[in-house]
Amino acid sequence: MIRIENLSFSYPGGDFRLEIPRLTLEPGEKVAVVGPSGTGKTTLLNLIAGISVPTSGSVRVDDQTVSDMNDAARRALRAAKIGFVFQDFALLEYLSARENILFPYRIAAGIRIDARARTRAEQLALSCGLEGKLDRRPGALSQGEQQRVALCRALVMNPRLVLADEATGNLDPANKTAILDLMFARSSDHGATLLAVTHDHALLPRFDRVIDFSDFRQSQGGAA
Amino acid sequence: MNAFFLAFAYLRFHWGRSLVLVLVAALILSVPIISQVLLNGSQKALTERAEETPLVLGRRGSQLDLAMNALYFSDDRAEPVTMADADAIWDSGLALPIPLNTAFETNGARIVGTTLEYFDFRDLEVTRGRQMALLGEAVLGARVAARLDLEPGDTVVSAPQNLFDLDGVYPLELNIVGVLAGTGTADDEAVFVDIKTSWVIAGIGHGHDSVLSPGATQGDIVAAADIVEFNRITQENIDSFHFHGDPASYPVSAILLVPNDTRDATILRGRYLDPENAVQMIVPKDVIGELVGRIFRIKSLLDAVTLIVGAAALAAVGLAVFLTYRLRAREIQTAFKIGARRGMILRLLAAETVILLCFAGMIASGIALAVKSNGSALVSWLLAG
Protein backbone atom coordinates (compact mmCIF):
# COMPACT_ATOMS: atom_id res chain seq x y z
CA MET A 1 0.00 0.00 0.00
CA ILE A 2 2.79 2.39 0.96
CA ARG A 3 6.31 2.11 -0.31
CA ILE A 4 8.98 4.64 0.67
CA GLU A 5 12.52 4.40 -0.68
CA ASN A 6 15.58 6.52 0.06
CA LEU A 7 13.39 9.32 1.34
CA SER A 8 15.07 12.47 2.47
CA PHE A 9 13.23 15.57 3.63
CA SER A 10 14.25 18.83 5.22
CA TYR A 11 12.44 22.11 5.71
CA PRO A 12 13.98 25.03 3.83
CA GLY A 13 16.47 26.77 6.10
CA GLY A 14 15.86 24.36 8.96
CA ASP A 15 18.10 21.92 10.79
CA PHE A 16 15.53 19.17 10.86
CA ARG A 17 16.21 16.34 8.45
CA LEU A 18 14.21 13.18 8.03
CA GLU A 19 15.76 10.21 6.27
CA ILE A 20 13.95 6.94 5.69
CA PRO A 21 15.89 4.43 3.60
CA ARG A 22 12.97 2.08 3.21
CA LEU A 23 9.48 1.67 4.61
CA THR A 24 6.58 -0.43 3.39
CA LEU A 25 3.02 -0.93 4.61
CA GLU A 26 0.92 -3.75 3.22
CA PRO A 27 -2.77 -3.27 2.34
CA GLY A 28 -4.99 -3.60 5.41
CA GLU A 29 -2.05 -3.36 7.79
CA LYS A 30 -2.51 -1.47 11.08
CA VAL A 31 0.74 0.32 11.93
CA ALA A 32 1.59 2.64 14.82
CA VAL A 33 4.28 5.33 14.69
CA VAL A 34 5.86 6.30 17.99
CA GLY A 35 8.76 8.46 19.03
CA PRO A 36 9.64 11.67 20.83
CA SER A 37 8.23 14.96 19.65
CA GLY A 38 10.16 16.58 16.81
CA THR A 39 11.41 13.36 15.26
CA GLY A 40 9.25 13.70 12.16
CA LYS A 41 6.18 11.52 12.77
CA THR A 42 3.70 14.10 11.49
CA THR A 43 6.11 14.96 8.68
CA LEU A 44 5.98 11.33 7.59
CA LEU A 45 2.18 11.45 7.39
CA ASN A 46 2.40 14.69 5.39
CA LEU A 47 4.89 13.15 2.98
CA ILE A 48 2.71 10.08 2.45
CA ALA A 49 -0.36 12.29 1.87
CA GLY A 50 1.50 14.53 -0.55
CA ILE A 51 1.06 17.57 1.67
CA SER A 52 4.86 17.85 1.77
CA VAL A 53 7.17 16.83 -1.03
CA PRO A 54 10.42 14.93 -0.29
CA THR A 55 13.75 16.51 -1.06
CA SER A 56 14.78 13.23 -2.63
CA GLY A 57 13.62 9.66 -2.82
CA SER A 58 10.13 8.38 -3.59
CA VAL A 59 6.81 7.85 -1.87
CA ARG A 60 4.32 5.48 -3.49
CA VAL A 61 0.73 5.10 -2.33
CA ASP A 62 -1.48 2.46 -3.90
CA ASP A 63 0.97 2.10 -6.78
CA GLN A 64 1.01 5.82 -7.48
CA THR A 65 4.21 7.80 -6.99
CA VAL A 66 3.05 10.69 -4.85
CA SER A 67 6.43 12.40 -4.93
CA ASP A 68 6.22 12.77 -8.72
CA MET A 69 2.67 14.12 -8.82
CA ASN A 70 1.71 17.74 -9.32
CA ASP A 71 -0.27 19.59 -6.68
CA ALA A 72 -3.70 18.94 -8.23
CA ALA A 73 -3.02 15.21 -8.54
CA ARG A 74 -1.84 15.01 -4.93
CA ARG A 75 -5.00 16.80 -3.78
CA ALA A 76 -7.12 14.40 -5.82
CA LEU A 77 -5.24 11.44 -4.34
CA ARG A 78 -5.87 12.71 -0.81
CA ALA A 79 -9.53 13.27 -1.49
CA ALA A 80 -10.07 9.88 -3.10
CA LYS A 81 -7.76 7.50 -1.26
CA ILE A 82 -6.65 9.00 2.06
CA GLY A 83 -8.63 9.72 5.20
CA PHE A 84 -7.19 11.97 7.90
CA VAL A 85 -7.98 11.89 11.63
CA PHE A 86 -6.50 14.73 13.69
CA GLN A 87 -5.73 15.05 17.38
CA ASP A 88 -7.92 18.16 17.74
CA PHE A 89 -10.67 16.65 15.55
CA ALA A 90 -10.61 19.71 13.25
CA LEU A 91 -14.37 19.79 12.87
CA LEU A 92 -16.08 22.86 11.46
CA GLU A 93 -18.02 24.56 14.25
CA TYR A 94 -20.64 25.96 11.90
CA LEU A 95 -21.65 22.65 10.35
CA SER A 96 -23.75 19.88 11.89
CA ALA A 97 -22.15 16.49 12.57
CA ARG A 98 -23.81 15.18 9.40
CA GLU A 99 -22.39 18.01 7.28
CA ASN A 100 -18.96 17.63 8.90
CA ILE A 101 -18.95 13.97 7.86
CA LEU A 102 -19.95 14.99 4.32
CA PHE A 103 -17.38 17.80 4.23
CA PRO A 104 -14.89 15.89 2.00
CA TYR A 105 -17.61 15.65 -0.66
CA ARG A 106 -18.13 19.40 -0.50
CA ILE A 107 -14.50 20.31 -1.13
CA ALA A 108 -13.35 17.59 -3.49
CA ALA A 109 -13.30 18.19 -7.24
CA GLY A 110 -15.84 16.41 -9.40
CA ILE A 111 -17.68 14.64 -6.59
CA ARG A 112 -21.32 15.35 -5.80
CA ILE A 113 -23.27 14.63 -2.68
CA ASP A 114 -26.01 12.21 -3.67
CA ALA A 115 -28.38 9.94 -1.78
CA ARG A 116 -25.75 7.22 -1.62
CA ALA A 117 -23.27 9.56 0.00
CA ARG A 118 -25.83 10.66 2.56
CA THR A 119 -26.82 7.07 3.31
CA ARG A 120 -23.20 6.10 3.68
CA ALA A 121 -22.56 9.01 6.05
CA GLU A 122 -25.55 8.01 8.18
CA GLN A 123 -24.54 4.34 8.25
CA LEU A 124 -21.02 5.27 9.29
CA ALA A 125 -22.37 7.55 11.98
CA LEU A 126 -24.66 4.82 13.30
CA SER A 127 -21.80 2.31 13.31
CA CYS A 128 -19.76 4.82 15.35
CA GLY A 129 -22.51 5.33 17.90
CA LEU A 130 -23.66 8.74 16.75
CA GLU A 131 -27.35 7.96 16.42
CA GLY A 132 -29.43 11.01 17.27
CA LYS A 133 -26.37 13.29 17.17
CA LEU A 134 -26.12 13.97 13.45
CA ASP A 135 -27.94 17.28 13.49
CA ARG A 136 -25.91 18.68 16.36
CA ARG A 137 -23.02 21.02 15.86
CA PRO A 138 -19.59 20.06 17.29
CA GLY A 139 -20.05 22.46 20.19
CA ALA A 140 -22.95 20.34 21.39
CA LEU A 141 -20.99 17.07 21.27
CA SER A 142 -18.58 15.54 23.80
CA GLN A 143 -14.92 15.13 22.83
CA GLY A 144 -15.40 11.43 22.24
CA GLU A 145 -18.38 12.13 20.01
CA GLN A 146 -16.44 14.79 18.13
CA GLN A 147 -13.63 12.32 17.40
CA ARG A 148 -16.21 9.79 16.20
CA VAL A 149 -17.52 12.41 13.79
CA ALA A 150 -13.94 13.09 12.66
CA LEU A 151 -13.40 9.36 12.13
CA CYS A 152 -16.59 9.13 10.05
CA ARG A 153 -15.37 12.09 7.99
CA ALA A 154 -12.06 10.28 7.38
CA LEU A 155 -13.86 7.15 6.22
CA VAL A 156 -16.82 8.56 4.31
CA MET A 157 -15.03 8.59 0.95
CA ASN A 158 -14.07 4.92 1.44
CA PRO A 159 -10.29 5.62 1.53
CA ARG A 160 -7.59 2.99 0.97
CA LEU A 161 -5.42 4.59 3.63
CA VAL A 162 -6.29 6.18 6.98
CA LEU A 163 -3.72 8.49 8.54
CA ALA A 164 -4.32 9.24 12.22
CA ASP A 165 -2.21 11.94 13.84
CA GLU A 166 -2.44 11.36 17.59
CA ALA A 167 -6.15 10.77 17.11
CA THR A 168 -6.67 9.63 20.69
CA GLY A 169 -4.35 12.17 22.28
CA ASN A 170 -7.14 14.41 23.61
CA LEU A 171 -9.43 11.65 24.84
CA ASP A 172 -9.98 10.03 28.22
CA PRO A 173 -8.96 6.37 28.58
CA ALA A 174 -12.45 5.00 27.93
CA ASN A 175 -12.84 7.04 24.78
CA LYS A 176 -9.30 6.20 23.65
CA THR A 177 -10.15 2.52 23.64
CA ALA A 178 -13.53 3.08 22.05
CA ILE A 179 -12.17 5.30 19.28
CA LEU A 180 -9.30 2.94 18.58
CA ASP A 181 -11.76 0.01 18.42
CA LEU A 182 -13.86 1.96 15.96
CA MET A 183 -10.83 3.01 13.94
CA PHE A 184 -9.66 -0.59 13.67
CA ALA A 185 -13.12 -1.98 12.97
CA ARG A 186 -14.16 0.56 10.39
CA SER A 187 -10.76 0.48 8.67
CA SER A 188 -11.01 -3.29 8.48
CA ASP A 189 -14.59 -3.02 7.18
CA HIS A 190 -13.29 -1.01 4.26
CA GLY A 191 -10.00 -2.88 3.87
CA ALA A 192 -8.13 0.31 4.61
CA THR A 193 -4.54 0.49 5.77
CA LEU A 194 -4.15 2.38 9.04
CA LEU A 195 -1.07 4.40 9.93
CA ALA A 196 -1.44 6.03 13.33
CA VAL A 197 0.93 8.34 15.17
CA THR A 198 0.54 7.86 18.91
CA HIS A 199 2.25 8.56 22.20
CA ASP A 200 0.14 6.05 24.05
CA HIS A 201 2.26 2.93 24.47
CA ALA A 202 -0.63 1.09 26.09
CA LEU A 203 -2.34 0.97 22.72
CA LEU A 204 0.65 -0.38 20.80
CA PRO A 205 0.02 -4.11 21.30
CA ARG A 206 -3.14 -3.78 19.28
CA PHE A 207 -1.30 -2.72 16.13
CA ASP A 208 0.19 -5.16 13.63
CA ARG A 209 3.45 -3.26 13.67
CA VAL A 210 5.11 -0.29 15.36
CA ILE A 211 7.55 2.12 13.77
CA ASP A 212 9.77 3.77 16.36
CA PHE A 213 11.03 7.12 15.21
CA SER A 214 13.49 7.59 18.06
CA ASP A 215 16.08 5.59 16.17
CA PHE A 216 13.91 4.95 13.17
CA ARG A 217 13.79 1.24 13.38
CA GLN A 218 10.82 -0.93 12.38
CA SER A 219 9.67 -3.69 14.64
CA GLN A 220 7.11 -6.36 14.04
CA GLY A 221 4.35 -7.82 16.23
CA GLY A 222 3.67 -4.84 18.44
CA ALA A 223 7.13 -4.56 20.03
CA ALA A 224 8.56 -1.07 20.00
CA MET B 1 -22.96 25.17 -5.08
CA ASN B 2 -20.88 23.55 -2.33
CA ALA B 3 -18.99 26.79 -1.83
CA PHE B 4 -22.30 28.66 -1.45
CA PHE B 5 -23.60 26.02 0.96
CA LEU B 6 -20.48 26.26 3.14
CA ALA B 7 -20.35 30.05 2.88
CA PHE B 8 -24.01 30.43 3.84
CA ALA B 9 -23.61 28.00 6.76
CA TYR B 10 -20.61 29.98 8.01
CA LEU B 11 -22.34 33.35 7.66
CA ARG B 12 -25.47 32.04 9.38
CA PHE B 13 -23.48 30.61 12.27
CA HIS B 14 -21.64 33.92 12.72
CA TRP B 15 -24.84 35.90 12.18
CA GLY B 16 -23.80 38.89 14.30
CA ARG B 17 -20.64 39.53 12.32
CA SER B 18 -22.47 38.85 9.07
CA LEU B 19 -25.24 41.27 10.01
CA VAL B 20 -22.74 44.06 10.68
CA LEU B 21 -21.00 43.43 7.35
CA VAL B 22 -24.33 43.35 5.51
CA LEU B 23 -25.51 46.58 7.12
CA VAL B 24 -22.23 48.36 6.42
CA ALA B 25 -22.30 47.25 2.79
CA ALA B 26 -26.01 48.17 2.52
CA LEU B 27 -25.29 51.66 3.81
CA ILE B 28 -22.41 52.08 1.38
CA LEU B 29 -24.68 51.04 -1.47
CA SER B 30 -27.62 53.12 -0.23
CA VAL B 31 -25.95 56.50 0.19
CA PRO B 32 -25.40 57.24 -3.52
CA ILE B 33 -28.88 55.95 -4.39
CA ILE B 34 -30.55 58.01 -1.66
CA SER B 35 -28.64 61.16 -2.55
CA GLN B 36 -29.51 60.70 -6.23
CA VAL B 37 -33.23 60.12 -5.48
CA LEU B 38 -33.41 63.10 -3.14
CA LEU B 39 -31.47 65.40 -5.44
CA ASN B 40 -33.58 64.48 -8.43
CA GLY B 41 -36.72 64.96 -6.35
CA SER B 42 -35.45 68.25 -4.96
CA GLN B 43 -34.52 69.53 -8.40
CA LYS B 44 -37.94 68.59 -9.77
CA ALA B 45 -39.82 70.08 -6.81
CA LEU B 46 -37.71 73.23 -6.79
CA THR B 47 -37.86 73.97 -10.48
CA GLU B 48 -41.52 73.01 -11.02
CA ARG B 49 -42.82 75.24 -8.25
CA ALA B 50 -40.46 78.06 -9.20
CA GLU B 51 -41.56 77.92 -12.83
CA GLU B 52 -45.20 78.05 -11.73
CA THR B 53 -44.59 81.23 -9.73
CA PRO B 54 -43.87 84.18 -12.03
CA LEU B 55 -42.86 86.88 -9.53
CA VAL B 56 -42.48 87.35 -5.80
CA LEU B 57 -42.38 90.62 -3.90
CA GLY B 58 -40.71 90.91 -0.51
CA ARG B 59 -38.34 92.81 1.74
CA ARG B 60 -34.95 93.48 0.15
CA GLY B 61 -32.36 91.02 1.35
CA SER B 62 -31.53 87.46 0.42
CA GLN B 63 -33.34 86.58 -2.79
CA LEU B 64 -32.98 82.91 -1.98
CA ASP B 65 -34.53 83.28 1.48
CA LEU B 66 -37.43 85.18 -0.04
CA ALA B 67 -37.97 82.55 -2.73
CA MET B 68 -37.72 79.65 -0.25
CA ASN B 69 -40.11 81.32 2.14
CA ALA B 70 -42.66 82.31 -0.48
CA LEU B 71 -42.55 79.00 -2.34
CA TYR B 72 -41.81 76.43 0.39
CA PHE B 73 -42.76 78.32 3.57
CA SER B 74 -39.26 77.77 4.91
CA ASP B 75 -38.11 79.09 8.26
CA ASP B 76 -35.83 81.65 6.61
CA ARG B 77 -37.88 84.83 6.68
CA ALA B 78 -36.82 88.38 5.97
CA GLU B 79 -38.56 91.31 7.60
CA PRO B 80 -42.13 91.51 6.35
CA VAL B 81 -43.46 93.96 3.81
CA THR B 82 -46.89 95.50 4.32
CA MET B 83 -50.29 95.22 2.78
CA ALA B 84 -49.59 98.65 1.28
CA ASP B 85 -47.17 96.92 -1.09
CA ALA B 86 -49.86 94.46 -2.11
CA ASP B 87 -52.34 97.29 -2.53
CA ALA B 88 -49.87 99.14 -4.77
CA ILE B 89 -49.68 96.12 -7.07
CA TRP B 90 -53.44 95.79 -7.06
CA ASP B 91 -53.86 99.46 -7.86
CA SER B 92 -51.39 99.19 -10.76
CA GLY B 93 -53.66 96.64 -12.45
CA LEU B 94 -50.56 94.87 -13.78
CA ALA B 95 -50.81 91.74 -11.66
CA LEU B 96 -52.87 89.90 -9.09
CA PRO B 97 -51.17 90.13 -5.68
CA ILE B 98 -51.51 87.14 -3.36
CA PRO B 99 -50.22 88.01 0.11
CA LEU B 100 -48.64 85.35 2.31
CA ASN B 101 -48.09 85.63 6.03
CA THR B 102 -45.93 82.71 7.17
CA ALA B 103 -44.89 84.01 10.58
CA PHE B 104 -46.62 81.34 12.66
CA GLU B 105 -46.78 77.61 13.01
CA THR B 106 -48.68 74.86 14.74
CA ASN B 107 -47.52 71.35 15.62
CA GLY B 108 -44.49 71.69 13.38
CA ALA B 109 -46.54 72.87 10.38
CA ARG B 110 -46.37 76.36 8.93
CA ILE B 111 -49.52 78.47 9.24
CA VAL B 112 -49.93 80.28 5.94
CA GLY B 113 -52.20 83.28 6.02
CA THR B 114 -53.35 84.12 2.49
CA THR B 115 -56.38 84.85 0.35
CA LEU B 116 -58.64 82.49 -1.60
CA GLU B 117 -56.79 83.44 -4.80
CA TYR B 118 -53.88 81.33 -3.58
CA PHE B 119 -55.92 78.12 -3.89
CA ASP B 120 -56.88 78.94 -7.47
CA PHE B 121 -53.32 79.93 -8.31
CA ARG B 122 -51.92 76.63 -7.00
CA ASP B 123 -54.86 74.49 -8.19
CA LEU B 124 -55.51 73.31 -4.66
CA GLU B 125 -58.74 71.41 -4.10
CA VAL B 126 -60.57 70.68 -0.89
CA THR B 127 -61.24 66.93 -0.71
CA ARG B 128 -62.88 66.82 2.70
CA GLY B 129 -64.96 69.53 4.33
CA ARG B 130 -65.13 72.99 2.75
CA GLN B 131 -63.04 76.02 1.95
CA MET B 132 -62.33 78.48 4.76
CA ALA B 133 -64.87 81.29 4.94
CA LEU B 134 -64.73 82.83 8.38
CA LEU B 135 -62.15 84.30 10.68
CA GLY B 136 -60.44 81.54 12.69
CA GLU B 137 -61.06 78.80 10.13
CA ALA B 138 -58.25 76.68 8.72
CA VAL B 139 -57.76 74.31 5.80
CA LEU B 140 -55.06 71.66 6.20
CA GLY B 141 -52.56 70.34 3.70
CA ALA B 142 -52.91 66.62 3.05
CA ARG B 143 -49.80 65.47 4.89
CA VAL B 144 -50.39 67.69 7.92
CA ALA B 145 -53.88 66.25 8.24
CA ALA B 146 -52.55 62.71 7.97
CA ARG B 147 -49.61 63.31 10.31
CA LEU B 148 -51.69 65.00 13.01
CA ASP B 149 -54.73 62.77 12.34
CA LEU B 150 -57.00 65.79 11.99
CA GLU B 151 -60.30 66.10 10.17
CA PRO B 152 -62.80 68.89 9.56
CA GLY B 153 -64.44 69.63 12.89
CA ASP B 154 -61.19 69.28 14.83
CA THR B 155 -59.09 72.19 16.04
CA VAL B 156 -55.43 73.11 16.19
CA VAL B 157 -53.78 75.78 18.31
CA SER B 158 -51.13 78.10 16.94
CA ALA B 159 -47.77 77.70 18.62
CA PRO B 160 -46.94 80.41 21.16
CA GLN B 161 -44.24 82.76 19.89
CA ASN B 162 -42.46 83.08 23.21
CA LEU B 163 -43.31 81.01 26.25
CA PHE B 164 -41.69 83.54 28.59
CA ASP B 165 -43.36 86.65 27.21
CA LEU B 166 -46.24 87.18 29.66
CA ASP B 167 -47.26 90.29 27.77
CA GLY B 168 -47.27 88.47 24.42
CA VAL B 169 -50.06 87.29 22.21
CA TYR B 170 -52.04 84.24 23.22
CA PRO B 171 -52.18 81.27 20.86
CA LEU B 172 -55.32 81.10 18.75
CA GLU B 173 -57.41 77.97 18.41
CA LEU B 174 -58.16 77.36 14.73
CA ASN B 175 -61.27 75.55 13.55
CA ILE B 176 -60.45 73.04 10.83
CA VAL B 177 -63.06 73.17 8.10
CA GLY B 178 -61.35 71.40 5.25
CA VAL B 179 -58.49 69.18 4.09
CA LEU B 180 -56.75 69.70 0.74
CA ALA B 181 -55.95 67.02 -1.81
CA GLY B 182 -52.31 65.98 -1.77
CA THR B 183 -50.09 67.65 -4.36
CA GLY B 184 -46.63 66.43 -3.37
CA THR B 185 -45.61 70.05 -2.74
CA ALA B 186 -44.99 72.28 0.25
CA ASP B 187 -48.74 72.98 0.33
CA ASP B 188 -49.26 69.49 1.77
CA GLU B 189 -47.31 70.51 4.87
CA ALA B 190 -49.10 73.82 5.47
CA VAL B 191 -52.09 74.97 7.52
CA PHE B 192 -53.92 77.63 5.51
CA VAL B 193 -55.88 80.40 7.15
CA ASP B 194 -57.27 83.67 5.90
CA ILE B 195 -54.65 86.42 6.05
CA LYS B 196 -56.85 88.25 8.58
CA THR B 197 -56.76 85.21 10.84
CA SER B 198 -52.96 85.35 10.70
CA TRP B 199 -53.16 88.95 11.86
CA VAL B 200 -55.36 87.86 14.75
CA ILE B 201 -52.63 85.35 15.69
CA ALA B 202 -50.16 88.24 15.43
CA GLY B 203 -52.27 90.20 17.93
CA ILE B 204 -53.16 92.93 15.46
CA GLY B 205 -56.77 91.87 15.61
CA HIS B 206 -58.57 90.51 18.63
CA GLY B 207 -61.94 90.01 20.24
CA HIS B 208 -62.86 90.51 23.87
CA ASP B 209 -65.70 91.02 26.36
CA SER B 210 -67.70 94.17 26.08
CA VAL B 211 -66.06 97.01 27.93
CA LEU B 212 -69.48 98.61 28.51
CA SER B 213 -71.27 97.77 31.73
CA PRO B 214 -74.89 96.70 31.22
CA GLY B 215 -76.99 99.83 30.83
CA ALA B 216 -73.98 102.07 30.52
CA THR B 217 -73.48 104.55 27.71
CA GLN B 218 -70.51 105.03 25.44
CA GLY B 219 -69.18 107.65 27.76
CA ASP B 220 -68.97 105.13 30.57
CA ILE B 221 -66.43 102.84 28.90
CA VAL B 222 -64.36 101.17 31.54
CA ALA B 223 -61.53 98.92 30.52
CA ALA B 224 -60.06 96.68 33.12
CA ALA B 225 -57.27 94.09 33.29
CA ASP B 226 -59.76 91.31 33.92
CA ILE B 227 -61.51 91.77 30.57
CA VAL B 228 -61.37 88.42 28.82
CA GLU B 229 -59.53 88.39 25.50
CA PHE B 230 -60.73 85.50 23.35
CA ASN B 231 -58.31 82.92 22.00
CA ARG B 232 -61.02 80.98 20.22
CA ILE B 233 -63.23 82.48 17.51
CA THR B 234 -66.82 81.29 17.77
CA GLN B 235 -70.13 82.29 16.26
CA GLU B 236 -70.93 84.00 19.53
CA ASN B 237 -67.81 86.16 19.76
CA ILE B 238 -66.78 86.60 16.11
CA ASP B 239 -68.49 89.98 15.93
CA SER B 240 -66.31 91.26 18.77
CA PHE B 241 -63.15 90.74 16.69
CA HIS B 242 -61.65 93.89 15.28
CA PHE B 243 -58.32 95.24 14.11
CA HIS B 244 -56.30 98.18 15.26
CA GLY B 245 -54.21 100.54 13.17
CA ASP B 246 -53.99 101.16 9.45
CA PRO B 247 -54.72 97.99 7.43
CA ALA B 248 -52.12 99.11 4.91
CA SER B 249 -49.45 98.67 7.60
CA TYR B 250 -50.35 95.06 8.38
CA PRO B 251 -47.44 92.68 7.77
CA VAL B 252 -47.09 90.09 5.05
CA SER B 253 -44.06 87.85 4.61
CA ALA B 254 -44.14 87.88 0.83
CA ILE B 255 -46.49 88.62 -2.02
CA LEU B 256 -46.92 86.27 -4.97
CA LEU B 257 -47.62 88.18 -8.14
CA VAL B 258 -49.53 86.85 -11.11
CA PRO B 259 -48.98 89.36 -13.96
CA ASN B 260 -51.57 89.69 -16.67
CA ASP B 261 -48.97 89.01 -19.34
CA THR B 262 -45.24 89.20 -20.06
CA ARG B 263 -45.40 92.88 -20.82
CA ASP B 264 -47.01 93.69 -17.47
CA ALA B 265 -44.47 91.47 -15.75
CA THR B 266 -41.63 93.41 -17.38
CA ILE B 267 -43.13 96.73 -16.37
CA LEU B 268 -43.56 95.52 -12.81
CA ARG B 269 -39.98 94.30 -12.61
CA GLY B 270 -38.78 97.66 -13.86
CA ARG B 271 -40.53 99.40 -11.01
CA TYR B 272 -38.58 97.47 -8.39
CA LEU B 273 -35.09 97.63 -9.85
CA ASP B 274 -34.01 100.53 -7.65
CA PRO B 275 -31.53 99.09 -5.11
CA GLU B 276 -32.54 101.83 -2.67
CA ASN B 277 -36.09 100.48 -2.62
CA ALA B 278 -36.76 98.55 0.59
CA VAL B 279 -38.88 96.12 -1.41
CA GLN B 280 -37.52 93.78 -4.05
CA MET B 281 -39.13 91.73 -6.77
CA ILE B 282 -37.63 88.40 -7.74
CA VAL B 283 -38.16 85.86 -10.49
CA PRO B 284 -38.20 82.55 -8.56
CA LYS B 285 -37.19 80.54 -11.63
CA ASP B 286 -33.90 82.46 -11.88
CA VAL B 287 -33.17 82.31 -8.14
CA ILE B 288 -33.99 78.60 -7.87
CA GLY B 289 -32.15 77.84 -11.10
CA GLU B 290 -28.99 79.26 -9.56
CA LEU B 291 -29.59 77.21 -6.40
CA VAL B 292 -30.09 74.00 -8.38
CA GLY B 293 -26.86 74.66 -10.25
CA ARG B 294 -25.04 75.02 -6.94
CA ILE B 295 -26.67 71.88 -5.56
CA PHE B 296 -25.47 69.84 -8.50
CA ARG B 297 -21.96 71.26 -8.18
CA ILE B 298 -22.08 70.20 -4.52
CA LYS B 299 -23.49 66.83 -5.56
CA SER B 300 -20.45 66.12 -7.71
CA LEU B 301 -18.33 66.82 -4.63
CA LEU B 302 -20.66 64.63 -2.55
CA ASP B 303 -20.30 61.86 -5.13
CA ALA B 304 -16.53 62.03 -4.83
CA VAL B 305 -16.74 61.94 -1.02
CA THR B 306 -19.18 59.02 -1.20
CA LEU B 307 -16.81 57.23 -3.53
CA ILE B 308 -13.88 57.72 -1.16
CA VAL B 309 -15.90 56.78 1.94
CA GLY B 310 -17.36 53.81 0.07
CA ALA B 311 -13.91 52.64 -1.00
CA ALA B 312 -12.64 53.00 2.57
CA ALA B 313 -15.63 51.13 3.97
CA LEU B 314 -15.32 48.38 1.38
CA ALA B 315 -11.63 48.10 2.24
CA ALA B 316 -12.65 47.75 5.89
CA VAL B 317 -15.17 45.05 4.97
CA GLY B 318 -12.52 43.34 2.87
CA LEU B 319 -10.10 43.51 5.78
CA ALA B 320 -12.73 42.02 8.08
CA VAL B 321 -13.29 39.15 5.64
CA PHE B 322 -9.53 38.68 5.26
CA LEU B 323 -9.03 38.62 9.02
CA THR B 324 -11.75 36.02 9.44
CA TYR B 325 -9.82 33.88 6.98
CA ARG B 326 -6.75 34.23 9.14
CA LEU B 327 -8.87 33.15 12.07
CA ARG B 328 -10.03 30.22 9.98
CA ALA B 329 -6.51 29.07 9.15
CA ARG B 330 -7.11 25.76 10.94
CA GLU B 331 -10.25 25.12 8.91
CA ILE B 332 -8.45 25.97 5.69
CA GLN B 333 -5.54 23.73 6.67
CA THR B 334 -7.98 20.89 7.37
CA ALA B 335 -9.68 21.37 4.02
CA PHE B 336 -6.27 21.37 2.32
CA LYS B 337 -5.16 18.21 4.11
CA ILE B 338 -8.25 16.25 3.22
CA GLY B 339 -7.96 17.20 -0.42
CA ALA B 340 -9.79 20.45 -1.07
CA ARG B 341 -9.50 21.27 -4.73
CA ARG B 342 -7.37 24.16 -5.86
CA GLY B 343 -9.21 27.46 -5.54
CA MET B 344 -11.77 26.11 -3.08
CA ILE B 345 -10.79 28.71 -0.51
CA LEU B 346 -11.07 31.46 -3.11
CA ARG B 347 -14.46 30.09 -4.12
CA LEU B 348 -15.56 30.16 -0.47
CA LEU B 349 -14.35 33.75 -0.15
CA ALA B 350 -16.14 34.72 -3.33
CA ALA B 351 -19.33 32.92 -2.28
CA GLU B 352 -19.34 34.67 1.09
CA THR B 353 -18.78 38.02 -0.59
CA VAL B 354 -21.56 37.38 -3.10
CA ILE B 355 -23.99 36.33 -0.36
CA LEU B 356 -23.13 39.37 1.77
CA LEU B 357 -23.49 41.69 -1.22
CA CYS B 358 -26.80 40.08 -2.23
CA PHE B 359 -28.28 40.68 1.22
CA ALA B 360 -26.75 44.16 1.32
CA GLY B 361 -28.18 44.84 -2.13
CA MET B 362 -31.63 43.73 -1.03
CA ILE B 363 -31.52 45.99 2.03
CA ALA B 364 -30.13 48.88 -0.05
CA SER B 365 -32.93 48.35 -2.59
CA GLY B 366 -35.48 48.38 0.22
CA ILE B 367 -34.03 51.62 1.58
CA ALA B 368 -33.94 53.14 -1.91
CA LEU B 369 -37.57 52.11 -2.56
CA ALA B 370 -38.64 53.53 0.80
CA VAL B 371 -36.83 56.79 0.08
CA LYS B 372 -38.26 56.92 -3.43
CA SER B 373 -41.83 56.23 -2.34
CA ASN B 374 -41.54 58.91 0.36
CA GLY B 375 -39.36 61.12 -1.79
CA SER B 376 -41.82 63.98 -2.16
CA ALA B 377 -42.44 64.11 1.60
CA LEU B 378 -38.72 64.04 2.32
CA VAL B 379 -38.04 66.69 -0.29
CA SER B 380 -40.80 68.94 1.10
CA TRP B 381 -39.36 68.49 4.58
CA LEU B 382 -35.84 69.25 3.35
CA LEU B 383 -36.98 72.35 1.49
CA ALA B 384 -39.11 73.66 4.32
CA GLY B 385 -36.38 73.19 6.95
XYZ file of C-alpha atoms in Angstrom, chain A residues 46 51 71-72 75 78-79 84 86 88 90 92-95 99 103-111 113 137 153, chain B residues 1-3 5-7 9-14 328 330-331 333-344 348:
56
model
C 2.402 14.686 5.391
C 1.065 17.567 1.667
C -0.271 19.590 -6.685
C -3.701 18.935 -8.225
C -5.005 16.804 -3.782
C -5.867 12.708 -0.814
C -9.531 13.274 -1.494
C -7.194 11.971 7.899
C -6.505 14.734 13.688
C -7.919 18.160 17.738
C -10.611 19.715 13.254
C -16.075 22.860 11.460
C -18.016 24.558 14.247
C -20.641 25.961 11.895
C -21.645 22.645 10.354
C -22.390 18.014 7.282
C -17.376 17.803 4.226
C -14.888 15.888 2.002
C -17.605 15.651 -0.662
C -18.125 19.405 -0.499
C -14.498 20.313 -1.127
C -13.347 17.587 -3.494
C -13.296 18.194 -7.240
C -15.842 16.409 -9.397
C -17.684 14.638 -6.590
C -23.269 14.632 -2.679
C -23.019 21.024 15.864
C -15.370 12.092 7.987
C -22.959 25.173 -5.081
C -20.880 23.546 -2.332
C -18.989 26.788 -1.833
C -23.595 26.020 0.964
C -20.484 26.264 3.141
C -20.350 30.053 2.876
C -23.606 28.003 6.756
C -20.607 29.982 8.009
C -22.338 33.347 7.660
C -25.474 32.041 9.375
C -23.479 30.607 12.274
C -21.637 33.924 12.719
C -10.033 30.225 9.979
C -7.114 25.758 10.938
C -10.245 25.118 8.913
C -5.540 23.731 6.667
C -7.980 20.886 7.375
C -9.675 21.372 4.025
C -6.272 21.375 2.321
C -5.164 18.214 4.110
C -8.251 16.251 3.222
C -7.957 17.197 -0.420
C -9.791 20.451 -1.074
C -9.503 21.268 -4.733
C -7.368 24.156 -5.859
C -9.212 27.456 -5.539
C -11.767 26.107 -3.078
C -15.557 30.162 -0.474
